[in-house]
Amino acid sequence: MDLDDTAYRLGVPVTDVARVHQLAGDLPSVPLPAKADAPALLDRLGVRPDDAAEIMAGWPDPGSPLWTPELRWLLDRSIALVRADLGGTGWLPPGPELPRERGLAWRHLYVYAYLALVDVVTAYHREHGVAGDVTWATLADLGRNLAIDRRMSGEGWPVMQAWLTLHARGGLYQLGRLQHQRGDTAIGLHIPESGPLTPAAIDASLDEARAFFPRHFPDEAYTAFSCGSWLLDPQLREYLPEDSNIIRFQRRFELEPYEEPEGIDADVEVLRFVFRSLTTPLDRLPRDTVLRRAAIDHLTAGRHWRWHRGHFPIQARMARGRAA
C-alpha cells in the first residue's frame, strides 16, 4: 500500500498510518456484528438513542458511499491491531485521530472497531470465568463515553478512542463504583462518571476487586491499588472540606514524589472532567458546585493543577483469596 497516499486521503500524518501498518501488518481482523443485531447490542452497551441512530446511519455496509477504500482499510487494520493485543493492559491508540467532521464514517470508525471486538472480548471474559454482569457493565462504558463526547461537542473523543481499547482487550473491569485496570504489581483505579464517590461505594468496589482478580487472574500477583489523577492533587484541600468525598478518597493514598507527567496537562484534565468542556472561557463556566468554583478560582488566579500518582496496599485478604 502507499502510506503517503493513504495518509493524505485520511488527512492524518503519515507516521500515524505507518504505525497502524506496522502493528497490524497482515494479522487477522474480525467482522462487525450483523447490522440487524446492532440495535440490541448498542442498547446493551449503554449507547443512547441519538448516538445509536448516528452509528446505524453510518454503518459500513458493502458499497456504502460513506466508506472510502482508505477508511475501510483503517477500520479493518485497527480491529486487527487491537485484537492482536487481547489481554494487554497498557494504553493502545487504535489508530490516528481522524477529522470527524467529515462524516459519520469518520466520526464513528473506532466505534465500529469496538463493536467488532465485542465477541472477541466477551469470549476472553468467559475463558477467565468473568460473570456476564461484570462483562456488560464494563463494556457499557462505550455508551457513557459517547454521551460525554456529545456533551463535549466532540472534544473528548481523541482520548476516549484509546481509553476504550482497554475494555476491548480485557485489560479493565467495572467492579461497582470503580473501574480496575490490570497491571504489573498494582491494580489501577479509574473513576467513571456514575454517581457519588462515597466511602462506602469505594470500599465495596475495592472488596470486590480483592476477590475478583485472584479468582479470574490467579497468575497475576498484585500488592497495591494505584491511581493517577488530578483528584489526588493536595491543592484541592485548600478548597474542599475534609469530609468531602474527594478528600476522603485522597486520604486512602500514599502520594508518590511529584513528577510532571508526560503528555498530561492537569489543567486540561480538570476542565475535561469537571466541566466537560475544553474551550469554554473560564468566566463562562458554571460555578454551581464547590468543586467547580475551586477549579475556576484556582486557574483564574494563575495557578495550575497537578496530576499526582498514589498507591495503597491491597492488604492480606487478597493473598488469602489467592491461596484459597
PDB file of C-alpha atoms in Angstrom:
ATOM      1  CA  MET A   1       0.000   0.000   0.000  1.00  0.00           C
ATOM      2  CA  ASP A   2       1.024   3.626  -0.496  1.00  0.00           C
ATOM      3  CA  LEU A   3       1.331   5.001   3.044  1.00  0.00           C
ATOM      4  CA  ASP A   4       1.730   8.602   1.900  1.00  0.00           C
ATOM      5  CA  ASP A   5      -1.364   8.476  -0.288  1.00  0.00           C
ATOM      6  CA  THR A   6      -3.430   6.775   2.413  1.00  0.00           C
ATOM      7  CA  ALA A   7      -2.357   9.356   4.979  1.00  0.00           C
ATOM      8  CA  TYR A   8      -3.183  12.175   2.568  1.00  0.00           C
ATOM      9  CA  ARG A   9      -6.659  10.795   1.905  1.00  0.00           C
ATOM     10  CA  LEU A  10      -7.285  10.294   5.616  1.00  0.00           C
ATOM     11  CA  GLY A  11      -5.962  13.762   6.456  1.00  0.00           C
ATOM     12  CA  VAL A  12      -3.543  12.442   9.085  1.00  0.00           C
ATOM     13  CA  PRO A  13       0.265  12.306   9.467  1.00  0.00           C
ATOM     14  CA  VAL A  14       1.936   9.514   7.519  1.00  0.00           C
ATOM     15  CA  THR A  15       3.672   8.404  10.722  1.00  0.00           C
ATOM     16  CA  ASP A  16       0.236   7.542  12.170  1.00  0.00           C
ATOM     17  CA  VAL A  17      -0.650   5.407   9.165  1.00  0.00           C
ATOM     18  CA  ALA A  18       2.770   3.755   9.247  1.00  0.00           C
ATOM     19  CA  ARG A  19       2.225   2.853  12.923  1.00  0.00           C
ATOM     20  CA  VAL A  20      -1.056   1.076  12.136  1.00  0.00           C
ATOM     21  CA  HIS A  21       0.552  -0.685   9.169  1.00  0.00           C
ATOM     22  CA  GLN A  22       3.476  -1.807  11.320  1.00  0.00           C
ATOM     23  CA  LEU A  23       1.443  -3.013  14.302  1.00  0.00           C
ATOM     24  CA  ALA A  24      -1.411  -4.638  12.392  1.00  0.00           C
ATOM     25  CA  GLY A  25       0.556  -5.949   9.413  1.00  0.00           C
ATOM     26  CA  ASP A  26      -1.322  -8.880   7.908  1.00  0.00           C
ATOM     27  CA  LEU A  27      -2.806 -10.003  11.222  1.00  0.00           C
ATOM     28  CA  PRO A  28      -6.408 -11.245  11.089  1.00  0.00           C
ATOM     29  CA  SER A  29      -9.327  -8.932  11.710  1.00  0.00           C
ATOM     30  CA  VAL A  30     -12.876  -9.902  12.693  1.00  0.00           C
ATOM     31  CA  PRO A  31     -16.172  -8.834  11.096  1.00  0.00           C
ATOM     32  CA  LEU A  32     -18.705  -6.472  12.577  1.00  0.00           C
ATOM     33  CA  PRO A  33     -21.858  -7.947  14.076  1.00  0.00           C
ATOM     34  CA  ALA A  34     -24.795  -8.315  11.709  1.00  0.00           C
ATOM     35  CA  LYS A  35     -26.450  -4.964  11.153  1.00  0.00           C
ATOM     36  CA  ALA A  36     -29.817  -6.426  12.200  1.00  0.00           C
ATOM     37  CA  ASP A  37     -28.324  -7.327  15.584  1.00  0.00           C
ATOM     38  CA  ALA A  38     -26.653  -3.958  16.097  1.00  0.00           C
ATOM     39  CA  PRO A  39     -29.550  -2.021  17.731  1.00  0.00           C
ATOM     40  CA  ALA A  40     -29.896  -4.569  20.531  1.00  0.00           C
ATOM     41  CA  LEU A  41     -26.131  -4.675  21.006  1.00  0.00           C
ATOM     42  CA  LEU A  42     -25.869  -0.889  21.138  1.00  0.00           C
ATOM     43  CA  ASP A  43     -28.614  -0.812  23.764  1.00  0.00           C
ATOM     44  CA  ARG A  44     -26.762  -3.402  25.830  1.00  0.00           C
ATOM     45  CA  LEU A  45     -23.601  -1.278  25.540  1.00  0.00           C
ATOM     46  CA  GLY A  46     -25.414   1.702  27.038  1.00  0.00           C
ATOM     47  CA  VAL A  47     -25.453   3.714  23.813  1.00  0.00           C
ATOM     48  CA  ARG A  48     -28.095   6.439  23.874  1.00  0.00           C
ATOM     49  CA  PRO A  49     -30.688   6.643  21.092  1.00  0.00           C
ATOM     50  CA  ASP A  50     -29.179   9.752  19.474  1.00  0.00           C
ATOM     51  CA  ASP A  51     -25.726   8.161  19.270  1.00  0.00           C
ATOM     52  CA  ALA A  52     -27.166   4.807  18.196  1.00  0.00           C
ATOM     53  CA  ALA A  53     -29.065   6.477  15.353  1.00  0.00           C
ATOM     54  CA  GLU A  54     -25.834   8.008  14.038  1.00  0.00           C
ATOM     55  CA  ILE A  55     -23.965   4.727  14.302  1.00  0.00           C
ATOM     56  CA  MET A  56     -26.677   2.889  12.387  1.00  0.00           C
ATOM     57  CA  ALA A  57     -26.850   5.610   9.722  1.00  0.00           C
ATOM     58  CA  GLY A  58     -23.100   5.392   9.131  1.00  0.00           C
ATOM     59  CA  TRP A  59     -22.891   1.583   9.192  1.00  0.00           C
ATOM     60  CA  PRO A  60     -20.140   0.266   6.867  1.00  0.00           C
ATOM     61  CA  ASP A  61     -22.467  -1.573   4.504  1.00  0.00           C
ATOM     62  CA  PRO A  62     -20.869  -3.043   1.369  1.00  0.00           C
ATOM     63  CA  GLY A  63     -20.881  -0.377  -1.306  1.00  0.00           C
ATOM     64  CA  SER A  64     -21.734   2.456   1.092  1.00  0.00           C
ATOM     65  CA  PRO A  65     -20.543   5.769  -0.411  1.00  0.00           C
ATOM     66  CA  LEU A  66     -19.643   6.922   3.101  1.00  0.00           C
ATOM     67  CA  TRP A  67     -16.823   4.395   3.251  1.00  0.00           C
ATOM     68  CA  THR A  68     -13.823   5.108   1.052  1.00  0.00           C
ATOM     69  CA  PRO A  69     -11.154   2.431   0.486  1.00  0.00           C
ATOM     70  CA  GLU A  70      -8.769   4.089   2.949  1.00  0.00           C
ATOM     71  CA  LEU A  71     -11.466   4.212   5.645  1.00  0.00           C
ATOM     72  CA  ARG A  72     -12.268   0.535   5.116  1.00  0.00           C
ATOM     73  CA  TRP A  73      -8.554  -0.271   5.319  1.00  0.00           C
ATOM     74  CA  LEU A  74      -8.187   1.679   8.570  1.00  0.00           C
ATOM     75  CA  LEU A  75     -11.244   0.028  10.125  1.00  0.00           C
ATOM     76  CA  ASP A  76     -10.005  -3.445   9.245  1.00  0.00           C
ATOM     77  CA  ARG A  77      -6.443  -2.808  10.423  1.00  0.00           C
ATOM     78  CA  SER A  78      -7.448  -1.046  13.638  1.00  0.00           C
ATOM     79  CA  ILE A  79      -9.569  -4.072  14.560  1.00  0.00           C
ATOM     80  CA  ALA A  80      -6.607  -6.345  13.843  1.00  0.00           C
ATOM     81  CA  LEU A  81      -4.260  -4.085  15.814  1.00  0.00           C
ATOM     82  CA  VAL A  82      -6.400  -4.189  18.968  1.00  0.00           C
ATOM     83  CA  ARG A  83      -7.284  -7.877  18.583  1.00  0.00           C
ATOM     84  CA  ALA A  84      -3.603  -8.799  18.392  1.00  0.00           C
ATOM     85  CA  ASP A  85      -3.109  -7.367  21.901  1.00  0.00           C
ATOM     86  CA  LEU A  86      -6.013  -9.250  23.514  1.00  0.00           C
ATOM     87  CA  GLY A  87      -5.270  -9.428  27.230  1.00  0.00           C
ATOM     88  CA  GLY A  88      -2.993  -6.386  27.049  1.00  0.00           C
ATOM     89  CA  THR A  89      -3.180  -3.894  29.883  1.00  0.00           C
ATOM     90  CA  GLY A  90      -1.418  -0.809  28.537  1.00  0.00           C
ATOM     91  CA  TRP A  91      -2.515   2.283  26.660  1.00  0.00           C
ATOM     92  CA  LEU A  92      -3.149   1.427  22.997  1.00  0.00           C
ATOM     93  CA  PRO A  93      -4.387   4.030  20.492  1.00  0.00           C
ATOM     94  CA  PRO A  94      -6.254   2.078  17.791  1.00  0.00           C
ATOM     95  CA  GLY A  95      -5.252   4.476  15.031  1.00  0.00           C
ATOM     96  CA  PRO A  96      -4.848   8.147  14.160  1.00  0.00           C
ATOM     97  CA  GLU A  97      -7.148  10.918  15.296  1.00  0.00           C
ATOM     98  CA  LEU A  98      -9.476  11.438  12.349  1.00  0.00           C
ATOM     99  CA  PRO A  99     -11.152  14.633  11.091  1.00  0.00           C
ATOM    100  CA  ARG A 100     -14.532  13.514  12.416  1.00  0.00           C
ATOM    101  CA  GLU A 101     -16.414  16.452  10.937  1.00  0.00           C
ATOM    102  CA  ARG A 102     -16.060  14.813   7.506  1.00  0.00           C
ATOM    103  CA  GLY A 103     -18.954  12.439   8.079  1.00  0.00           C
ATOM    104  CA  LEU A 104     -20.412   9.571  10.079  1.00  0.00           C
ATOM    105  CA  ALA A 105     -17.859   7.004   8.905  1.00  0.00           C
ATOM    106  CA  TRP A 106     -15.075   9.320  10.084  1.00  0.00           C
ATOM    107  CA  ARG A 107     -16.888  10.173  13.311  1.00  0.00           C
ATOM    108  CA  HIS A 108     -17.555   6.611  14.428  1.00  0.00           C
ATOM    109  CA  LEU A 109     -14.860   4.487  12.782  1.00  0.00           C
ATOM    110  CA  TYR A 110     -13.383   3.374  16.104  1.00  0.00           C
ATOM    111  CA  VAL A 111     -16.866   2.707  17.487  1.00  0.00           C
ATOM    112  CA  TYR A 112     -17.344   0.170  14.690  1.00  0.00           C
ATOM    113  CA  ALA A 113     -13.972  -1.339  15.601  1.00  0.00           C
ATOM    114  CA  TYR A 114     -15.166  -1.646  19.216  1.00  0.00           C
ATOM    115  CA  LEU A 115     -18.382  -3.351  18.098  1.00  0.00           C
ATOM    116  CA  ALA A 116     -16.399  -5.841  16.009  1.00  0.00           C
ATOM    117  CA  LEU A 117     -14.333  -6.751  19.062  1.00  0.00           C
ATOM    118  CA  VAL A 118     -17.257  -7.353  21.437  1.00  0.00           C
ATOM    119  CA  ASP A 119     -17.462 -11.074  20.631  1.00  0.00           C
ATOM    120  CA  VAL A 120     -13.686 -11.375  20.958  1.00  0.00           C
ATOM    121  CA  VAL A 121     -13.501  -9.798  24.403  1.00  0.00           C
ATOM    122  CA  THR A 122     -16.642 -11.469  25.754  1.00  0.00           C
ATOM    123  CA  ALA A 123     -15.100 -14.834  24.804  1.00  0.00           C
ATOM    124  CA  TYR A 124     -11.933 -13.771  26.655  1.00  0.00           C
ATOM    125  CA  HIS A 125     -14.042 -12.932  29.718  1.00  0.00           C
ATOM    126  CA  ARG A 126     -15.761 -16.312  29.590  1.00  0.00           C
ATOM    127  CA  GLU A 127     -12.401 -18.089  29.359  1.00  0.00           C
ATOM    128  CA  HIS A 128     -11.443 -16.365  32.606  1.00  0.00           C
ATOM    129  CA  GLY A 129     -14.758 -17.111  34.288  1.00  0.00           C
ATOM    130  CA  VAL A 130     -15.893 -13.469  34.429  1.00  0.00           C
ATOM    131  CA  ALA A 131     -19.612 -13.133  35.122  1.00  0.00           C
ATOM    132  CA  GLY A 132     -21.811 -11.649  32.439  1.00  0.00           C
ATOM    133  CA  ASP A 133     -22.966  -8.743  34.593  1.00  0.00           C
ATOM    134  CA  VAL A 134     -19.340  -7.615  35.029  1.00  0.00           C
ATOM    135  CA  THR A 135     -18.681  -8.047  31.307  1.00  0.00           C
ATOM    136  CA  TRP A 136     -21.592  -5.895  30.206  1.00  0.00           C
ATOM    137  CA  ALA A 137     -21.146  -3.274  32.930  1.00  0.00           C
ATOM    138  CA  THR A 138     -17.548  -2.936  31.746  1.00  0.00           C
ATOM    139  CA  LEU A 139     -18.296  -2.782  28.031  1.00  0.00           C
ATOM    140  CA  ALA A 140     -21.166  -0.317  28.529  1.00  0.00           C
ATOM    141  CA  ASP A 141     -18.547   2.355  29.129  1.00  0.00           C
ATOM    142  CA  LEU A 142     -18.826   2.851  25.362  1.00  0.00           C
ATOM    143  CA  GLY A 143     -22.258   4.423  25.734  1.00  0.00           C
ATOM    144  CA  ARG A 144     -21.124   6.567  28.647  1.00  0.00           C
ATOM    145  CA  ASN A 145     -18.174   7.908  26.690  1.00  0.00           C
ATOM    146  CA  LEU A 146     -20.204   8.605  23.561  1.00  0.00           C
ATOM    147  CA  ALA A 147     -22.702  10.580  25.643  1.00  0.00           C
ATOM    148  CA  ILE A 148     -19.896  12.560  27.264  1.00  0.00           C
ATOM    149  CA  ASP A 149     -18.305  13.235  23.884  1.00  0.00           C
ATOM    150  CA  ARG A 150     -21.644  14.553  22.607  1.00  0.00           C
ATOM    151  CA  ARG A 151     -21.831  16.898  25.592  1.00  0.00           C
ATOM    152  CA  MET A 152     -18.283  17.991  24.794  1.00  0.00           C
ATOM    153  CA  SER A 153     -19.161  18.669  21.133  1.00  0.00           C
ATOM    154  CA  GLY A 154     -16.607  16.097  20.003  1.00  0.00           C
ATOM    155  CA  GLU A 155     -13.720  17.443  22.109  1.00  0.00           C
ATOM    156  CA  GLY A 156     -13.416  14.288  24.202  1.00  0.00           C
ATOM    157  CA  TRP A 157     -13.126  11.503  21.655  1.00  0.00           C
ATOM    158  CA  PRO A 158      -9.376  11.577  20.837  1.00  0.00           C
ATOM    159  CA  VAL A 159      -8.656  10.374  24.383  1.00  0.00           C
ATOM    160  CA  MET A 160     -11.682   8.092  24.568  1.00  0.00           C
ATOM    161  CA  GLN A 161     -10.820   6.107  21.430  1.00  0.00           C
ATOM    162  CA  ALA A 162      -7.607   4.888  23.069  1.00  0.00           C
ATOM    163  CA  TRP A 163      -9.173   4.521  26.519  1.00  0.00           C
ATOM    164  CA  LEU A 164     -11.812   2.103  25.233  1.00  0.00           C
ATOM    165  CA  THR A 165      -9.240  -0.336  23.876  1.00  0.00           C
ATOM    166  CA  LEU A 166      -8.591  -1.352  27.494  1.00  0.00           C
ATOM    167  CA  HIS A 167     -12.167  -2.641  27.711  1.00  0.00           C
ATOM    168  CA  ALA A 168     -11.976  -4.306  24.292  1.00  0.00           C
ATOM    169  CA  ARG A 169      -8.836  -6.266  25.289  1.00  0.00           C
ATOM    170  CA  GLY A 170      -9.894  -7.437  28.753  1.00  0.00           C
ATOM    171  CA  GLY A 171      -7.484  -5.077  30.476  1.00  0.00           C
ATOM    172  CA  LEU A 172     -10.069  -3.253  32.590  1.00  0.00           C
ATOM    173  CA  TYR A 173     -13.153  -4.253  34.599  1.00  0.00           C
ATOM    174  CA  GLN A 174     -16.011  -2.286  36.150  1.00  0.00           C
ATOM    175  CA  LEU A 175     -16.500  -3.578  39.677  1.00  0.00           C
ATOM    176  CA  GLY A 176     -19.100  -1.481  41.426  1.00  0.00           C
ATOM    177  CA  ARG A 177     -18.236   2.210  41.616  1.00  0.00           C
ATOM    178  CA  LEU A 178     -14.683   1.936  40.236  1.00  0.00           C
ATOM    179  CA  GLN A 179     -13.014   0.614  37.130  1.00  0.00           C
ATOM    180  CA  HIS A 180      -9.994  -1.602  37.811  1.00  0.00           C
ATOM    181  CA  GLN A 181      -7.124  -1.881  35.338  1.00  0.00           C
ATOM    182  CA  ARG A 182      -4.805  -4.858  35.353  1.00  0.00           C
ATOM    183  CA  GLY A 183      -1.107  -4.042  35.526  1.00  0.00           C
ATOM    184  CA  ASP A 184       2.215  -5.382  36.753  1.00  0.00           C
ATOM    185  CA  THR A 185       2.009  -5.413  40.545  1.00  0.00           C
ATOM    186  CA  ALA A 186      -0.718  -2.784  41.050  1.00  0.00           C
ATOM    187  CA  ILE A 187      -4.380  -2.569  40.079  1.00  0.00           C
ATOM    188  CA  GLY A 188      -5.052   0.845  38.569  1.00  0.00           C
ATOM    189  CA  LEU A 189      -8.186   2.607  39.769  1.00  0.00           C
ATOM    190  CA  HIS A 190     -10.330   4.754  37.478  1.00  0.00           C
ATOM    191  CA  ILE A 191     -13.422   6.749  38.386  1.00  0.00           C
ATOM    192  CA  PRO A 192     -16.229   6.733  35.830  1.00  0.00           C
ATOM    193  CA  GLU A 193     -18.992   9.307  35.801  1.00  0.00           C
ATOM    194  CA  SER A 194     -21.546   7.195  37.615  1.00  0.00           C
ATOM    195  CA  GLY A 195     -22.670   8.739  40.874  1.00  0.00           C
ATOM    196  CA  PRO A 196     -21.214   9.932  44.178  1.00  0.00           C
ATOM    197  CA  LEU A 197     -17.732   8.833  45.202  1.00  0.00           C
ATOM    198  CA  THR A 198     -18.851   7.764  48.665  1.00  0.00           C
ATOM    199  CA  PRO A 199     -16.507   5.880  51.012  1.00  0.00           C
ATOM    200  CA  ALA A 200     -18.994   3.003  51.230  1.00  0.00           C
ATOM    201  CA  ALA A 201     -19.152   2.645  47.452  1.00  0.00           C
ATOM    202  CA  ILE A 202     -15.342   2.754  47.213  1.00  0.00           C
ATOM    203  CA  ASP A 203     -14.939   0.161  49.969  1.00  0.00           C
ATOM    204  CA  ALA A 204     -17.402  -2.168  48.259  1.00  0.00           C
ATOM    205  CA  SER A 205     -15.610  -1.835  44.908  1.00  0.00           C
ATOM    206  CA  LEU A 206     -12.193  -2.487  46.461  1.00  0.00           C
ATOM    207  CA  ASP A 207     -13.502  -5.541  48.302  1.00  0.00           C
ATOM    208  CA  GLU A 208     -14.961  -6.844  45.050  1.00  0.00           C
ATOM    209  CA  ALA A 209     -11.574  -6.394  43.352  1.00  0.00           C
ATOM    210  CA  ARG A 210      -9.784  -8.200  46.174  1.00  0.00           C
ATOM    211  CA  ALA A 211     -11.875 -11.258  45.381  1.00  0.00           C
ATOM    212  CA  PHE A 212     -12.156 -10.786  41.599  1.00  0.00           C
ATOM    213  CA  PHE A 213      -8.532 -10.736  40.496  1.00  0.00           C
ATOM    214  CA  PRO A 214      -7.249 -13.775  42.436  1.00  0.00           C
ATOM    215  CA  ARG A 215     -10.261 -15.719  41.173  1.00  0.00           C
ATOM    216  CA  HIS A 216     -10.072 -14.777  37.491  1.00  0.00           C
ATOM    217  CA  PHE A 217      -6.373 -13.947  37.028  1.00  0.00           C
ATOM    218  CA  PRO A 218      -4.644 -16.160  39.621  1.00  0.00           C
ATOM    219  CA  ASP A 219      -1.240 -15.885  37.934  1.00  0.00           C
ATOM    220  CA  GLU A 220      -1.125 -12.122  38.419  1.00  0.00           C
ATOM    221  CA  ALA A 221       0.229 -11.068  41.809  1.00  0.00           C
ATOM    222  CA  TYR A 222      -0.989  -7.652  42.913  1.00  0.00           C
ATOM    223  CA  THR A 223       0.266  -5.894  46.020  1.00  0.00           C
ATOM    224  CA  ALA A 224      -1.326  -2.448  45.714  1.00  0.00           C
ATOM    225  CA  PHE A 225      -4.091  -0.310  44.325  1.00  0.00           C
ATOM    226  CA  SER A 226      -2.821   2.724  42.425  1.00  0.00           C
ATOM    227  CA  CYS A 227      -4.281   5.821  40.854  1.00  0.00           C
ATOM    228  CA  GLY A 228      -3.039   8.736  38.782  1.00  0.00           C
ATOM    229  CA  SER A 229      -5.349  11.731  38.750  1.00  0.00           C
ATOM    230  CA  TRP A 230      -5.877  15.405  39.388  1.00  0.00           C
ATOM    231  CA  LEU A 231      -8.246  14.164  42.118  1.00  0.00           C
ATOM    232  CA  LEU A 232      -5.126  13.354  44.159  1.00  0.00           C
ATOM    233  CA  ASP A 233      -3.792  16.919  43.960  1.00  0.00           C
ATOM    234  CA  PRO A 234      -3.289  18.118  47.579  1.00  0.00           C
ATOM    235  CA  GLN A 235      -4.171  21.636  46.432  1.00  0.00           C
ATOM    236  CA  LEU A 236      -7.808  20.569  46.450  1.00  0.00           C
ATOM    237  CA  ARG A 237      -7.654  20.623  50.258  1.00  0.00           C
ATOM    238  CA  GLU A 238      -7.429  24.406  50.081  1.00  0.00           C
ATOM    239  CA  TYR A 239     -10.959  24.479  48.703  1.00  0.00           C
ATOM    240  CA  LEU A 240     -12.859  21.343  49.719  1.00  0.00           C
ATOM    241  CA  PRO A 241     -13.956  20.374  53.228  1.00  0.00           C
ATOM    242  CA  GLU A 242     -12.158  17.498  54.924  1.00  0.00           C
ATOM    243  CA  ASP A 243     -15.317  15.392  54.933  1.00  0.00           C
ATOM    244  CA  SER A 244     -15.887  15.741  51.179  1.00  0.00           C
ATOM    245  CA  ASN A 245     -15.856  12.525  49.169  1.00  0.00           C
ATOM    246  CA  ILE A 246     -12.868  13.666  47.115  1.00  0.00           C
ATOM    247  CA  ILE A 247     -10.707  14.454  50.133  1.00  0.00           C
ATOM    248  CA  ARG A 248     -11.681  11.196  51.802  1.00  0.00           C
ATOM    249  CA  PHE A 249     -10.730   9.395  48.590  1.00  0.00           C
ATOM    250  CA  GLN A 250      -7.370  11.232  48.585  1.00  0.00           C
ATOM    251  CA  ARG A 251      -6.586  10.156  52.123  1.00  0.00           C
ATOM    252  CA  ARG A 252      -6.532   6.497  51.107  1.00  0.00           C
ATOM    253  CA  PHE A 253      -3.345   7.045  49.077  1.00  0.00           C
ATOM    254  CA  GLU A 254       0.313   7.490  49.810  1.00  0.00           C
ATOM    255  CA  LEU A 255       1.382  10.011  47.193  1.00  0.00           C
ATOM    256  CA  GLU A 256       4.473   9.333  45.131  1.00  0.00           C
ATOM    257  CA  PRO A 257       7.080  12.122  44.744  1.00  0.00           C
ATOM    258  CA  TYR A 258       5.662  14.565  42.222  1.00  0.00           C
ATOM    259  CA  GLU A 259       6.926  14.427  38.670  1.00  0.00           C
ATOM    260  CA  GLU A 260       5.490  16.361  35.760  1.00  0.00           C
ATOM    261  CA  PRO A 261       3.620  13.673  33.782  1.00  0.00           C
ATOM    262  CA  GLU A 262       4.496  13.281  30.134  1.00  0.00           C
ATOM    263  CA  GLY A 263       1.627  14.057  27.806  1.00  0.00           C
ATOM    264  CA  ILE A 264      -0.851  15.038  30.549  1.00  0.00           C
ATOM    265  CA  ASP A 265      -1.896  18.614  31.296  1.00  0.00           C
ATOM    266  CA  ALA A 266      -3.709  18.559  34.623  1.00  0.00           C
ATOM    267  CA  ASP A 267      -5.430  21.892  33.928  1.00  0.00           C
ATOM    268  CA  VAL A 268      -6.931  20.391  30.777  1.00  0.00           C
ATOM    269  CA  GLU A 269      -7.971  17.246  32.643  1.00  0.00           C
ATOM    270  CA  VAL A 270      -9.766  19.282  35.304  1.00  0.00           C
ATOM    271  CA  LEU A 271     -11.690  21.105  32.580  1.00  0.00           C
ATOM    272  CA  ARG A 272     -12.431  17.790  30.883  1.00  0.00           C
ATOM    273  CA  PHE A 273     -13.808  16.017  33.947  1.00  0.00           C
ATOM    274  CA  VAL A 274     -15.288  18.855  35.992  1.00  0.00           C
ATOM    275  CA  PHE A 275     -16.919  20.839  33.186  1.00  0.00           C
ATOM    276  CA  ARG A 276     -16.830  18.506  30.162  1.00  0.00           C
ATOM    277  CA  SER A 277     -15.510  21.392  28.089  1.00  0.00           C
ATOM    278  CA  LEU A 278     -12.011  22.252  26.942  1.00  0.00           C
ATOM    279  CA  THR A 279     -12.698  25.531  25.156  1.00  0.00           C
ATOM    280  CA  THR A 280     -15.275  27.470  27.185  1.00  0.00           C
ATOM    281  CA  PRO A 281     -13.705  30.635  28.713  1.00  0.00           C
ATOM    282  CA  LEU A 282     -13.293  30.425  32.477  1.00  0.00           C
ATOM    283  CA  ASP A 283     -15.660  33.330  33.099  1.00  0.00           C
ATOM    284  CA  ARG A 284     -18.439  31.460  31.263  1.00  0.00           C
ATOM    285  CA  LEU A 285     -18.093  28.145  33.072  1.00  0.00           C
ATOM    286  CA  PRO A 286     -20.751  27.226  35.678  1.00  0.00           C
ATOM    287  CA  ARG A 287     -19.957  27.862  39.351  1.00  0.00           C
ATOM    288  CA  ASP A 288     -22.765  25.727  40.762  1.00  0.00           C
ATOM    289  CA  THR A 289     -20.666  23.418  42.984  1.00  0.00           C
ATOM    290  CA  VAL A 290     -17.793  23.833  45.425  1.00  0.00           C
ATOM    291  CA  LEU A 291     -15.526  21.809  43.125  1.00  0.00           C
ATOM    292  CA  ARG A 292     -16.366  23.890  40.065  1.00  0.00           C
ATOM    293  CA  ARG A 293     -15.791  27.142  41.928  1.00  0.00           C
ATOM    294  CA  ALA A 294     -12.462  25.792  43.161  1.00  0.00           C
ATOM    295  CA  ALA A 295     -11.371  24.762  39.676  1.00  0.00           C
ATOM    296  CA  ILE A 296     -12.210  28.174  38.202  1.00  0.00           C
ATOM    297  CA  ASP A 297     -10.772  30.257  41.054  1.00  0.00           C
ATOM    298  CA  HIS A 298      -7.517  28.287  41.049  1.00  0.00           C
ATOM    299  CA  LEU A 299      -6.967  28.776  37.318  1.00  0.00           C
ATOM    300  CA  THR A 300      -8.156  32.386  37.339  1.00  0.00           C
ATOM    301  CA  ALA A 301      -5.526  33.135  39.995  1.00  0.00           C
ATOM    302  CA  GLY A 302      -2.857  31.947  37.539  1.00  0.00           C
ATOM    303  CA  ARG A 303      -2.199  28.732  39.409  1.00  0.00           C
ATOM    304  CA  HIS A 304      -2.092  25.237  37.937  1.00  0.00           C
ATOM    305  CA  TRP A 305      -3.466  21.884  38.945  1.00  0.00           C
ATOM    306  CA  ARG A 306      -1.194  18.868  39.238  1.00  0.00           C
ATOM    307  CA  TRP A 307      -1.581  15.246  38.227  1.00  0.00           C
ATOM    308  CA  HIS A 308      -0.433  13.078  41.150  1.00  0.00           C
ATOM    309  CA  ARG A 309       0.095   9.362  41.479  1.00  0.00           C
ATOM    310  CA  GLY A 310      -0.553   7.417  44.656  1.00  0.00           C
ATOM    311  CA  HIS A 311      -0.994   3.902  45.957  1.00  0.00           C
ATOM    312  CA  PHE A 312      -2.048   1.880  48.996  1.00  0.00           C
ATOM    313  CA  PRO A 313      -1.638  -1.811  49.893  1.00  0.00           C
ATOM    314  CA  ILE A 314      -4.239  -4.301  48.781  1.00  0.00           C
ATOM    315  CA  GLN A 315      -3.841  -5.976  52.192  1.00  0.00           C
ATOM    316  CA  ALA A 316      -3.585  -9.603  53.211  1.00  0.00           C
ATOM    317  CA  ARG A 317      -7.165 -10.502  52.298  1.00  0.00           C
ATOM    318  CA  MET A 318      -6.154 -10.741  48.649  1.00  0.00           C
ATOM    319  CA  ALA A 319      -3.269 -13.114  49.390  1.00  0.00           C
ATOM    320  CA  ARG A 320      -5.639 -15.374  51.382  1.00  0.00           C
ATOM    321  CA  GLY A 321      -8.093 -15.333  48.467  1.00  0.00           C
ATOM    322  CA  ARG A 322      -5.332 -16.478  46.082  1.00  0.00           C
ATOM    323  CA  ALA A 323      -4.266 -19.280  48.427  1.00  0.00           C
ATOM    324  CA  ALA A 324      -7.850 -20.462  48.660  1.00  0.00           C
TER     325      ALA A 324
END
